[in-house]
Amino acid sequence: SQMGNKVNITEFILFGLSYDHNIQIFCFVLFLLCYIILLLGNLLILISIYCSTLSHQPLYYFLSHLASIDICYTSSVTPKLIGDLLASKRTILYNSCMLQVFVMHFFGMIEVFILTAMAFDRYVAICKPLHYVAIMSKKKCNLIVVAAWAGGAVHSFPQLTMALQLPFCGLNEIDHYFCDIFPLMKIACTDTYITGVLVVANSGLFALVTFVVLLASYVIILYTLRTYSAEGRWKALSTCGSHVTVVILFFGPIIFSYLRPPTSYPEDKVLALFYTIIAPMFNPLIYTLRNTEMKNAMRKVWCQRVFRKGNLY
């Protein structure tokens, strides 16, 4: 009988972050700033890598991909969130909602794979330095990136399919600031237990396994570093340190959000801010401020430009 009441919903109402006007204004300013920092930071990284010799190094080749994926990933959620903070009515069309579920999971999963590729790159550089050039050849790096995109699709198409199959019977208020599968399951008029288990396996378990693999690779790296000189150890640690920070900022909230029974908690929105806006914003900062090679490349690229401009006048 429940299925008989199925209503074709054309749009959803998003509750957003808060209904308090002052909090909304504060969040608007804060997230607009975060988004601008994120765009500028990631563009700075992209331009600096492509205009320097760093683009030939596998690590920076992956980093440039991470920067562009971060821009796409955050842009699937953040501009809408920022706009909604000033809007009196926060709605999203059914089709846009489904698109958001797909795009977010697609780019989010590519990000997971790229972060894994970067960890693998550091592992090879530190634990198998003599074979580094052979293992991390240009061809293999390209294959890894193609595999990351394929993995993103393999993960997000099932998510989208599950979201599209949810029936709605008139309840169209989503207690979140973007469309995701758990908040949608909450208002679906069917038993979503199986869907919940599938989502936990597809998102939560996958994120947990990847996280454990990443941490294990860093433990092996630390173990190998014992044989290094103090200077070599410091150099390797500074690169790996920045990676570990990014990995924890990104994976921690995702694992907490998806690896549990599919119920929505009020904290979910705050956690989601971490993996949709805050971690991608910190990526460029963490990678540039803690990385000497990156800083030197940026200095070279940008100082040359300023110098050239100065010479023109």
mmCIF file of C-alpha atoms in Angstrom:
data_model
loop_
_atom_site.group_PDB
_atom_site.id
_atom_site.type_symbol
_atom_site.label_atom_id
_atom_site.label_comp_id
_atom_site.label_asym_id
_atom_site.label_seq_id
_atom_site.Cartn_x
_atom_site.Cartn_y
_atom_site.Cartn_z
ATOM 1 C CA SER A 1 0.000 0.000 0.000
ATOM 2 C CA GLN A 2 2.910 2.306 0.757
ATOM 3 C CA MET A 3 4.147 1.951 -2.792
ATOM 4 C CA GLY A 4 0.684 2.834 -3.995
ATOM 5 C CA ASN A 5 1.058 6.294 -2.430
ATOM 6 C CA LYS A 6 4.228 6.991 -4.413
ATOM 7 C CA VAL A 7 4.278 10.621 -5.420
ATOM 8 C CA ASN A 8 6.511 11.912 -8.173
ATOM 9 C CA ILE A 9 8.560 14.450 -6.291
ATOM 10 C CA THR A 10 10.053 17.115 -8.549
ATOM 11 C CA GLU A 11 12.063 18.953 -5.897
ATOM 12 C CA PHE A 12 13.422 18.630 -2.375
ATOM 13 C CA ILE A 13 13.696 21.213 0.375
ATOM 14 C CA LEU A 14 17.129 21.324 2.017
ATOM 15 C CA PHE A 15 17.249 22.207 5.715
ATOM 16 C CA GLY A 16 20.788 23.530 5.276
ATOM 17 C CA LEU A 17 23.104 24.160 8.184
ATOM 18 C CA SER A 18 20.984 26.389 10.369
ATOM 19 C CA TYR A 19 17.865 28.535 10.461
ATOM 20 C CA ASP A 20 19.441 31.152 12.716
ATOM 21 C CA HIS A 21 19.983 34.276 10.610
ATOM 22 C CA ASN A 22 23.219 35.304 12.364
ATOM 23 C CA ILE A 23 24.703 31.822 12.034
ATOM 24 C CA GLN A 24 23.719 31.833 8.353
ATOM 25 C CA ILE A 25 25.522 35.133 7.718
ATOM 26 C CA PHE A 26 28.576 33.893 9.624
ATOM 27 C CA CYS A 27 28.616 30.613 7.655
ATOM 28 C CA PHE A 28 28.106 32.476 4.383
ATOM 29 C CA VAL A 29 31.199 34.636 4.959
ATOM 30 C CA LEU A 30 33.231 31.709 6.324
ATOM 31 C CA PHE A 31 32.472 29.249 3.518
ATOM 32 C CA LEU A 32 32.741 31.854 0.794
ATOM 33 C CA LEU A 33 36.251 32.589 2.113
ATOM 34 C CA CYS A 34 37.044 28.864 2.325
ATOM 35 C CA TYR A 35 35.845 28.336 -1.231
ATOM 36 C CA ILE A 36 37.899 31.259 -2.573
ATOM 37 C CA ILE A 37 41.015 30.026 -0.698
ATOM 38 C CA LEU A 38 40.387 26.526 -2.053
ATOM 39 C CA LEU A 39 40.029 27.708 -5.671
ATOM 40 C CA LEU A 40 43.036 30.042 -5.529
ATOM 41 C CA GLY A 41 45.214 27.557 -3.636
ATOM 42 C CA ASN A 42 44.503 24.684 -5.987
ATOM 43 C CA LEU A 43 44.913 26.861 -9.102
ATOM 44 C CA LEU A 44 48.221 28.126 -7.698
ATOM 45 C CA ILE A 45 49.393 24.521 -7.276
ATOM 46 C CA LEU A 46 48.239 23.571 -10.792
ATOM 47 C CA ILE A 47 49.952 26.525 -12.480
ATOM 48 C CA SER A 48 53.144 26.170 -10.416
ATOM 49 C CA ILE A 49 53.458 22.467 -11.270
ATOM 50 C CA TYR A 50 52.723 22.875 -14.972
ATOM 51 C CA CYS A 51 55.047 25.855 -15.395
ATOM 52 C CA SER A 52 57.968 24.165 -13.655
ATOM 53 C CA THR A 53 59.925 20.943 -14.057
ATOM 54 C CA LEU A 54 57.915 19.369 -11.231
ATOM 55 C CA SER A 55 55.244 18.092 -13.639
ATOM 56 C CA HIS A 56 57.682 15.357 -14.740
ATOM 57 C CA GLN A 57 57.856 13.972 -11.207
ATOM 58 C CA PRO A 58 55.158 11.370 -10.440
ATOM 59 C CA LEU A 59 54.360 12.856 -7.013
ATOM 60 C CA TYR A 60 53.586 16.289 -8.470
ATOM 61 C CA TYR A 61 51.809 14.779 -11.451
ATOM 62 C CA PHE A 62 49.414 13.181 -8.926
ATOM 63 C CA LEU A 63 49.286 16.360 -6.861
ATOM 64 C CA SER A 64 48.169 18.357 -9.918
ATOM 65 C CA HIS A 65 45.380 15.804 -10.427
ATOM 66 C CA LEU A 66 44.436 16.039 -6.762
ATOM 67 C CA ALA A 67 44.204 19.843 -7.085
ATOM 68 C CA SER A 68 41.898 19.674 -10.102
ATOM 69 C CA ILE A 69 39.744 16.917 -8.546
ATOM 70 C CA ASP A 70 39.447 18.985 -5.336
ATOM 71 C CA ILE A 71 38.051 21.894 -7.346
ATOM 72 C CA CYS A 72 35.465 19.660 -9.095
ATOM 73 C CA TYR A 73 34.574 17.752 -5.936
ATOM 74 C CA THR A 74 33.966 20.801 -3.757
ATOM 75 C CA SER A 75 32.195 22.656 -6.550
ATOM 76 C CA SER A 76 29.540 19.922 -6.603
ATOM 77 C CA VAL A 77 28.399 21.035 -3.144
ATOM 78 C CA THR A 78 29.870 24.331 -1.948
ATOM 79 C CA PRO A 79 28.458 26.975 -4.365
ATOM 80 C CA LYS A 80 24.928 25.655 -3.673
ATOM 81 C CA LEU A 81 25.551 25.704 0.088
ATOM 82 C CA ILE A 82 26.874 29.291 -0.067
ATOM 83 C CA GLY A 83 23.907 30.449 -2.173
ATOM 84 C CA ASP A 84 21.390 28.680 0.072
ATOM 85 C CA LEU A 85 22.731 30.445 3.157
ATOM 86 C CA LEU A 86 21.299 33.702 1.778
ATOM 87 C CA ALA A 87 18.180 32.222 0.164
ATOM 88 C CA SER A 88 14.780 32.333 1.834
ATOM 89 C CA LYS A 89 13.738 29.079 0.159
ATOM 90 C CA ARG A 90 16.316 26.294 -0.224
ATOM 91 C CA THR A 91 15.154 23.847 -2.841
ATOM 92 C CA ILE A 92 16.888 21.478 -5.209
ATOM 93 C CA LEU A 93 15.264 19.814 -8.221
ATOM 94 C CA TYR A 94 14.977 16.021 -8.133
ATOM 95 C CA ASN A 95 17.306 15.643 -11.142
ATOM 96 C CA SER A 96 19.872 18.086 -9.696
ATOM 97 C CA CYS A 97 19.695 16.179 -6.425
ATOM 98 C CA MET A 98 20.485 12.875 -8.126
ATOM 99 C CA LEU A 99 23.250 14.525 -10.142
ATOM 100 C CA GLN A 100 24.755 15.845 -6.896
ATOM 101 C CA VAL A 101 24.751 12.360 -5.363
ATOM 102 C CA PHE A 102 26.570 11.038 -8.435
ATOM 103 C CA VAL A 103 29.098 13.847 -8.937
ATOM 104 C CA MET A 104 30.032 14.029 -5.271
ATOM 105 C CA HIS A 105 30.667 10.309 -4.946
ATOM 106 C CA PHE A 106 32.415 10.202 -8.328
ATOM 107 C CA PHE A 107 34.975 12.916 -7.569
ATOM 108 C CA GLY A 108 35.202 11.901 -3.902
ATOM 109 C CA MET A 109 36.225 8.383 -4.885
ATOM 110 C CA ILE A 110 38.745 9.634 -7.478
ATOM 111 C CA GLU A 111 40.252 11.706 -4.663
ATOM 112 C CA VAL A 112 40.537 8.546 -2.521
ATOM 113 C CA PHE A 113 42.394 6.759 -5.337
ATOM 114 C CA ILE A 114 44.711 9.707 -6.037
ATOM 115 C CA LEU A 115 45.625 9.973 -2.339
ATOM 116 C CA THR A 116 46.380 6.232 -2.435
ATOM 117 C CA ALA A 117 48.552 6.704 -5.547
ATOM 118 C CA MET A 118 50.492 9.447 -3.748
ATOM 119 C CA ALA A 119 51.091 7.172 -0.774
ATOM 120 C CA PHE A 120 52.259 4.402 -3.135
ATOM 121 C CA ASP A 121 54.617 6.890 -4.815
ATOM 122 C CA ARG A 122 56.195 7.802 -1.454
ATOM 123 C CA TYR A 123 56.440 4.116 -0.521
ATOM 124 C CA VAL A 124 58.342 3.299 -3.741
ATOM 125 C CA ALA A 125 60.572 6.404 -3.437
ATOM 126 C CA ILE A 126 61.604 5.582 0.127
ATOM 127 C CA CYS A 127 61.475 1.768 0.276
ATOM 128 C CA LYS A 128 62.554 0.897 -3.274
ATOM 129 C CA PRO A 129 64.587 3.930 -4.437
ATOM 130 C CA LEU A 130 66.653 1.974 -6.986
ATOM 131 C CA HIS A 131 63.528 0.755 -8.803
ATOM 132 C CA TYR A 132 61.653 4.059 -8.526
ATOM 133 C CA VAL A 133 62.113 5.199 -12.141
ATOM 134 C CA ALA A 134 61.045 1.801 -13.495
ATOM 135 C CA ILE A 135 58.023 1.393 -11.209
ATOM 136 C CA MET A 136 56.732 4.977 -11.475
ATOM 137 C CA SER A 137 57.173 5.444 -15.234
ATOM 138 C CA LYS A 138 55.079 8.026 -17.074
ATOM 139 C CA LYS A 139 53.000 5.250 -18.645
ATOM 140 C CA LYS A 140 52.248 3.659 -15.271
ATOM 141 C CA CYS A 141 51.334 7.016 -13.716
ATOM 142 C CA ASN A 142 48.881 7.639 -16.561
ATOM 143 C CA LEU A 143 47.413 4.172 -16.018
ATOM 144 C CA ILE A 144 46.999 4.879 -12.291
ATOM 145 C CA VAL A 145 45.087 8.094 -13.066
ATOM 146 C CA VAL A 146 42.845 6.289 -15.594
ATOM 147 C CA ALA A 147 42.234 3.577 -12.985
ATOM 148 C CA ALA A 148 41.309 6.275 -10.430
ATOM 149 C CA TRP A 149 38.645 7.696 -12.799
ATOM 150 C CA ALA A 150 37.357 4.201 -13.550
ATOM 151 C CA GLY A 151 37.213 3.469 -9.814
ATOM 152 C CA GLY A 152 35.236 6.674 -9.294
ATOM 153 C CA ALA A 153 32.670 5.503 -11.854
ATOM 154 C CA VAL A 154 32.496 1.957 -10.443
ATOM 155 C CA HIS A 155 31.767 3.436 -7.015
ATOM 156 C CA SER A 156 29.322 6.197 -7.972
ATOM 157 C CA PHE A 157 27.053 4.460 -10.503
ATOM 158 C CA PRO A 158 25.733 1.972 -7.891
ATOM 159 C CA GLN A 159 25.238 4.902 -5.448
ATOM 160 C CA LEU A 160 23.219 6.742 -8.095
ATOM 161 C CA THR A 161 21.202 3.623 -8.977
ATOM 162 C CA MET A 162 20.281 3.115 -5.309
ATOM 163 C CA ALA A 163 19.262 6.769 -4.969
ATOM 164 C CA LEU A 164 17.141 6.634 -8.144
ATOM 165 C CA GLN A 165 15.282 3.549 -6.912
ATOM 166 C CA LEU A 166 14.143 5.176 -3.662
ATOM 167 C CA PRO A 167 10.394 5.879 -3.707
ATOM 168 C CA PHE A 168 9.104 9.107 -2.089
ATOM 169 C CA CYS A 169 5.549 9.634 -0.879
ATOM 170 C CA GLY A 170 5.226 13.357 -0.412
ATOM 171 C CA LEU A 171 7.884 13.882 2.270
ATOM 172 C CA ASN A 172 10.520 15.980 0.536
ATOM 173 C CA GLU A 173 12.491 17.733 3.279
ATOM 174 C CA ILE A 174 16.145 16.701 3.461
ATOM 175 C CA ASP A 175 17.885 17.381 6.772
ATOM 176 C CA HIS A 176 21.225 18.256 5.165
ATOM 177 C CA TYR A 177 22.858 20.940 3.015
ATOM 178 C CA PHE A 178 23.388 18.659 0.002
ATOM 179 C CA CYS A 179 21.845 15.507 -1.447
ATOM 180 C CA ASP A 180 23.394 12.312 -0.193
ATOM 181 C CA ILE A 181 22.090 8.803 0.029
ATOM 182 C CA PHE A 182 21.572 8.561 3.837
ATOM 183 C CA PRO A 183 19.449 11.734 4.152
ATOM 184 C CA LEU A 184 17.431 10.565 1.098
ATOM 185 C CA MET A 185 16.885 7.110 2.613
ATOM 186 C CA LYS A 186 15.514 8.790 5.721
ATOM 187 C CA ILE A 187 12.569 10.262 3.800
ATOM 188 C CA ALA A 188 11.988 7.330 1.405
ATOM 189 C CA CYS A 189 8.735 5.430 1.938
ATOM 190 C CA THR A 190 10.135 1.926 1.785
ATOM 191 C CA ASP A 191 12.303 -0.336 3.905
ATOM 192 C CA THR A 192 15.840 0.879 3.202
ATOM 193 C CA TYR A 193 17.703 -1.743 5.245
ATOM 194 C CA ILE A 194 19.296 -3.519 2.245
ATOM 195 C CA THR A 195 20.178 -0.198 0.594
ATOM 196 C CA GLY A 196 21.759 0.884 3.883
ATOM 197 C CA VAL A 197 23.930 -2.223 4.052
ATOM 198 C CA LEU A 198 25.017 -1.726 0.424
ATOM 199 C CA VAL A 199 25.926 1.930 1.019
ATOM 200 C CA VAL A 200 27.916 1.048 4.133
ATOM 201 C CA ALA A 201 29.806 -1.576 2.116
ATOM 202 C CA ASN A 202 30.289 0.638 -0.945
ATOM 203 C CA SER A 203 31.322 3.804 0.908
ATOM 204 C CA GLY A 204 32.143 3.078 4.542
ATOM 205 C CA LEU A 205 33.984 -0.231 4.285
ATOM 206 C CA PHE A 206 35.857 0.876 1.187
ATOM 207 C CA ALA A 207 37.014 4.073 2.904
ATOM 208 C CA LEU A 208 38.059 2.109 6.003
ATOM 209 C CA VAL A 209 40.062 -0.477 4.040
ATOM 210 C CA THR A 210 41.792 2.260 2.007
ATOM 211 C CA PHE A 211 42.561 4.205 5.184
ATOM 212 C CA VAL A 212 44.109 1.128 6.828
ATOM 213 C CA VAL A 213 46.184 0.407 3.699
ATOM 214 C CA LEU A 214 47.374 4.035 3.603
ATOM 215 C CA LEU A 215 48.328 4.044 7.278
ATOM 216 C CA ALA A 216 50.103 0.698 6.869
ATOM 217 C CA SER A 217 52.138 2.104 3.968
ATOM 218 C CA TYR A 218 53.205 5.053 6.132
ATOM 219 C CA VAL A 219 54.178 2.701 8.968
ATOM 220 C CA ILE A 220 56.398 0.738 6.533
ATOM 221 C CA ILE A 221 57.873 4.027 5.302
ATOM 222 C CA LEU A 222 58.665 5.108 8.889
ATOM 223 C CA TYR A 223 60.262 1.740 9.553
ATOM 224 C CA THR A 224 62.451 2.056 6.422
ATOM 225 C CA LEU A 225 63.499 5.598 7.369
ATOM 226 C CA ARG A 226 65.543 4.279 10.325
ATOM 227 C CA THR A 227 68.392 3.524 7.901
ATOM 228 C CA TYR A 228 68.371 7.038 6.428
ATOM 229 C CA SER A 229 70.643 9.909 7.394
ATOM 230 C CA ALA A 230 69.152 12.626 9.605
ATOM 231 C CA GLU A 231 68.759 14.966 6.637
ATOM 232 C CA GLY A 232 67.195 12.296 4.396
ATOM 233 C CA ARG A 233 64.882 11.272 7.215
ATOM 234 C CA TRP A 234 63.741 14.855 7.773
ATOM 235 C CA LYS A 235 63.077 15.413 4.061
ATOM 236 C CA ALA A 236 61.062 12.205 3.750
ATOM 237 C CA LEU A 237 59.162 12.868 6.962
ATOM 238 C CA SER A 238 58.121 16.368 5.915
ATOM 239 C CA THR A 239 56.555 15.044 2.681
ATOM 240 C CA CYS A 240 54.892 12.075 4.398
ATOM 241 C CA GLY A 241 53.752 14.258 7.294
ATOM 242 C CA SER A 242 51.763 16.460 4.959
ATOM 243 C CA HIS A 243 50.192 13.390 3.319
ATOM 244 C CA VAL A 244 49.183 11.827 6.619
ATOM 245 C CA THR A 245 47.546 15.115 7.693
ATOM 246 C CA VAL A 246 45.491 15.258 4.481
ATOM 247 C CA VAL A 247 44.539 11.578 4.729
ATOM 248 C CA ILE A 248 43.314 11.902 8.345
ATOM 249 C CA LEU A 249 41.378 15.133 7.660
ATOM 250 C CA PHE A 250 39.655 13.547 4.674
ATOM 251 C CA PHE A 251 39.124 9.917 5.721
ATOM 252 C CA GLY A 252 38.296 10.382 9.421
ATOM 253 C CA PRO A 253 34.930 12.131 8.901
ATOM 254 C CA ILE A 254 34.027 9.934 5.884
ATOM 255 C CA ILE A 255 34.553 6.713 7.828
ATOM 256 C CA PHE A 256 32.561 8.078 10.748
ATOM 257 C CA SER A 257 29.730 9.188 8.428
ATOM 258 C CA TYR A 258 29.396 6.060 6.308
ATOM 259 C CA LEU A 259 30.620 3.169 8.428
ATOM 260 C CA ARG A 260 27.636 2.744 10.739
ATOM 261 C CA PRO A 261 23.907 2.004 10.639
ATOM 262 C CA PRO A 262 22.329 4.377 8.091
ATOM 263 C CA THR A 263 20.751 6.892 10.423
ATOM 264 C CA SER A 264 21.250 10.631 10.247
ATOM 265 C CA TYR A 265 22.749 12.452 13.192
ATOM 266 C CA PRO A 266 22.844 16.237 13.634
ATOM 267 C CA GLU A 267 26.671 15.998 13.736
ATOM 268 C CA ASP A 268 26.632 14.606 10.199
ATOM 269 C CA LYS A 269 26.448 18.062 8.684
ATOM 270 C CA VAL A 270 29.456 19.265 10.659
ATOM 271 C CA LEU A 271 31.416 16.140 9.697
ATOM 272 C CA ALA A 272 30.385 16.544 6.054
ATOM 273 C CA LEU A 273 31.828 20.075 6.102
ATOM 274 C CA PHE A 274 35.193 18.460 6.836
ATOM 275 C CA TYR A 275 35.313 16.226 3.810
ATOM 276 C CA THR A 276 33.444 18.517 1.401
ATOM 277 C CA ILE A 277 35.070 21.893 2.165
ATOM 278 C CA ILE A 278 37.617 21.978 4.974
ATOM 279 C CA ALA A 279 39.952 19.103 3.930
ATOM 280 C CA PRO A 280 40.022 20.151 0.242
ATOM 281 C CA MET A 281 40.782 23.724 1.366
ATOM 282 C CA PHE A 282 43.684 22.576 3.547
ATOM 283 C CA ASN A 283 45.178 20.351 0.828
ATOM 284 C CA PRO A 284 46.941 23.173 -1.046
ATOM 285 C CA LEU A 285 48.066 24.807 2.213
ATOM 286 C CA ILE A 286 49.420 21.556 3.651
ATOM 287 C CA TYR A 287 51.186 20.556 0.443
ATOM 288 C CA THR A 288 52.781 23.930 -0.213
ATOM 289 C CA LEU A 289 53.730 25.107 3.279
ATOM 290 C CA ARG A 290 55.323 21.807 4.280
ATOM 291 C CA ASN A 291 57.019 21.052 0.988
ATOM 292 C CA THR A 292 60.341 22.652 0.069
ATOM 293 C CA GLU A 293 60.330 21.559 -3.585
ATOM 294 C CA MET A 294 56.850 22.963 -4.079
ATOM 295 C CA LYS A 295 57.815 26.258 -2.402
ATOM 296 C CA ASN A 296 60.914 26.580 -4.594
ATOM 297 C CA ALA A 297 58.934 25.834 -7.746
ATOM 298 C CA MET A 298 56.330 28.444 -6.819
ATOM 299 C CA ARG A 299 59.023 30.994 -6.066
ATOM 300 C CA LYS A 300 60.659 30.328 -9.438
ATOM 301 C CA VAL A 301 57.438 30.417 -11.454
ATOM 302 C CA TRP A 302 55.909 33.461 -9.808
ATOM 303 C CA CYS A 303 59.081 35.498 -9.270
ATOM 304 C CA GLN A 304 60.091 35.014 -12.920
ATOM 305 C CA ARG A 305 56.682 36.244 -14.007
ATOM 306 C CA VAL A 306 56.884 39.329 -11.812
ATOM 307 C CA PHE A 307 60.483 39.911 -12.933
ATOM 308 C CA ARG A 308 59.539 39.583 -16.615
ATOM 309 C CA LYS A 309 56.663 41.995 -16.135
ATOM 310 C CA GLY A 310 59.002 44.434 -14.401
ATOM 311 C CA ASN A 311 61.415 44.259 -17.344
ATOM 312 C CA LEU A 312 58.673 45.067 -19.813
ATOM 313 C CA TYR A 313 58.059 48.484 -18.286
#
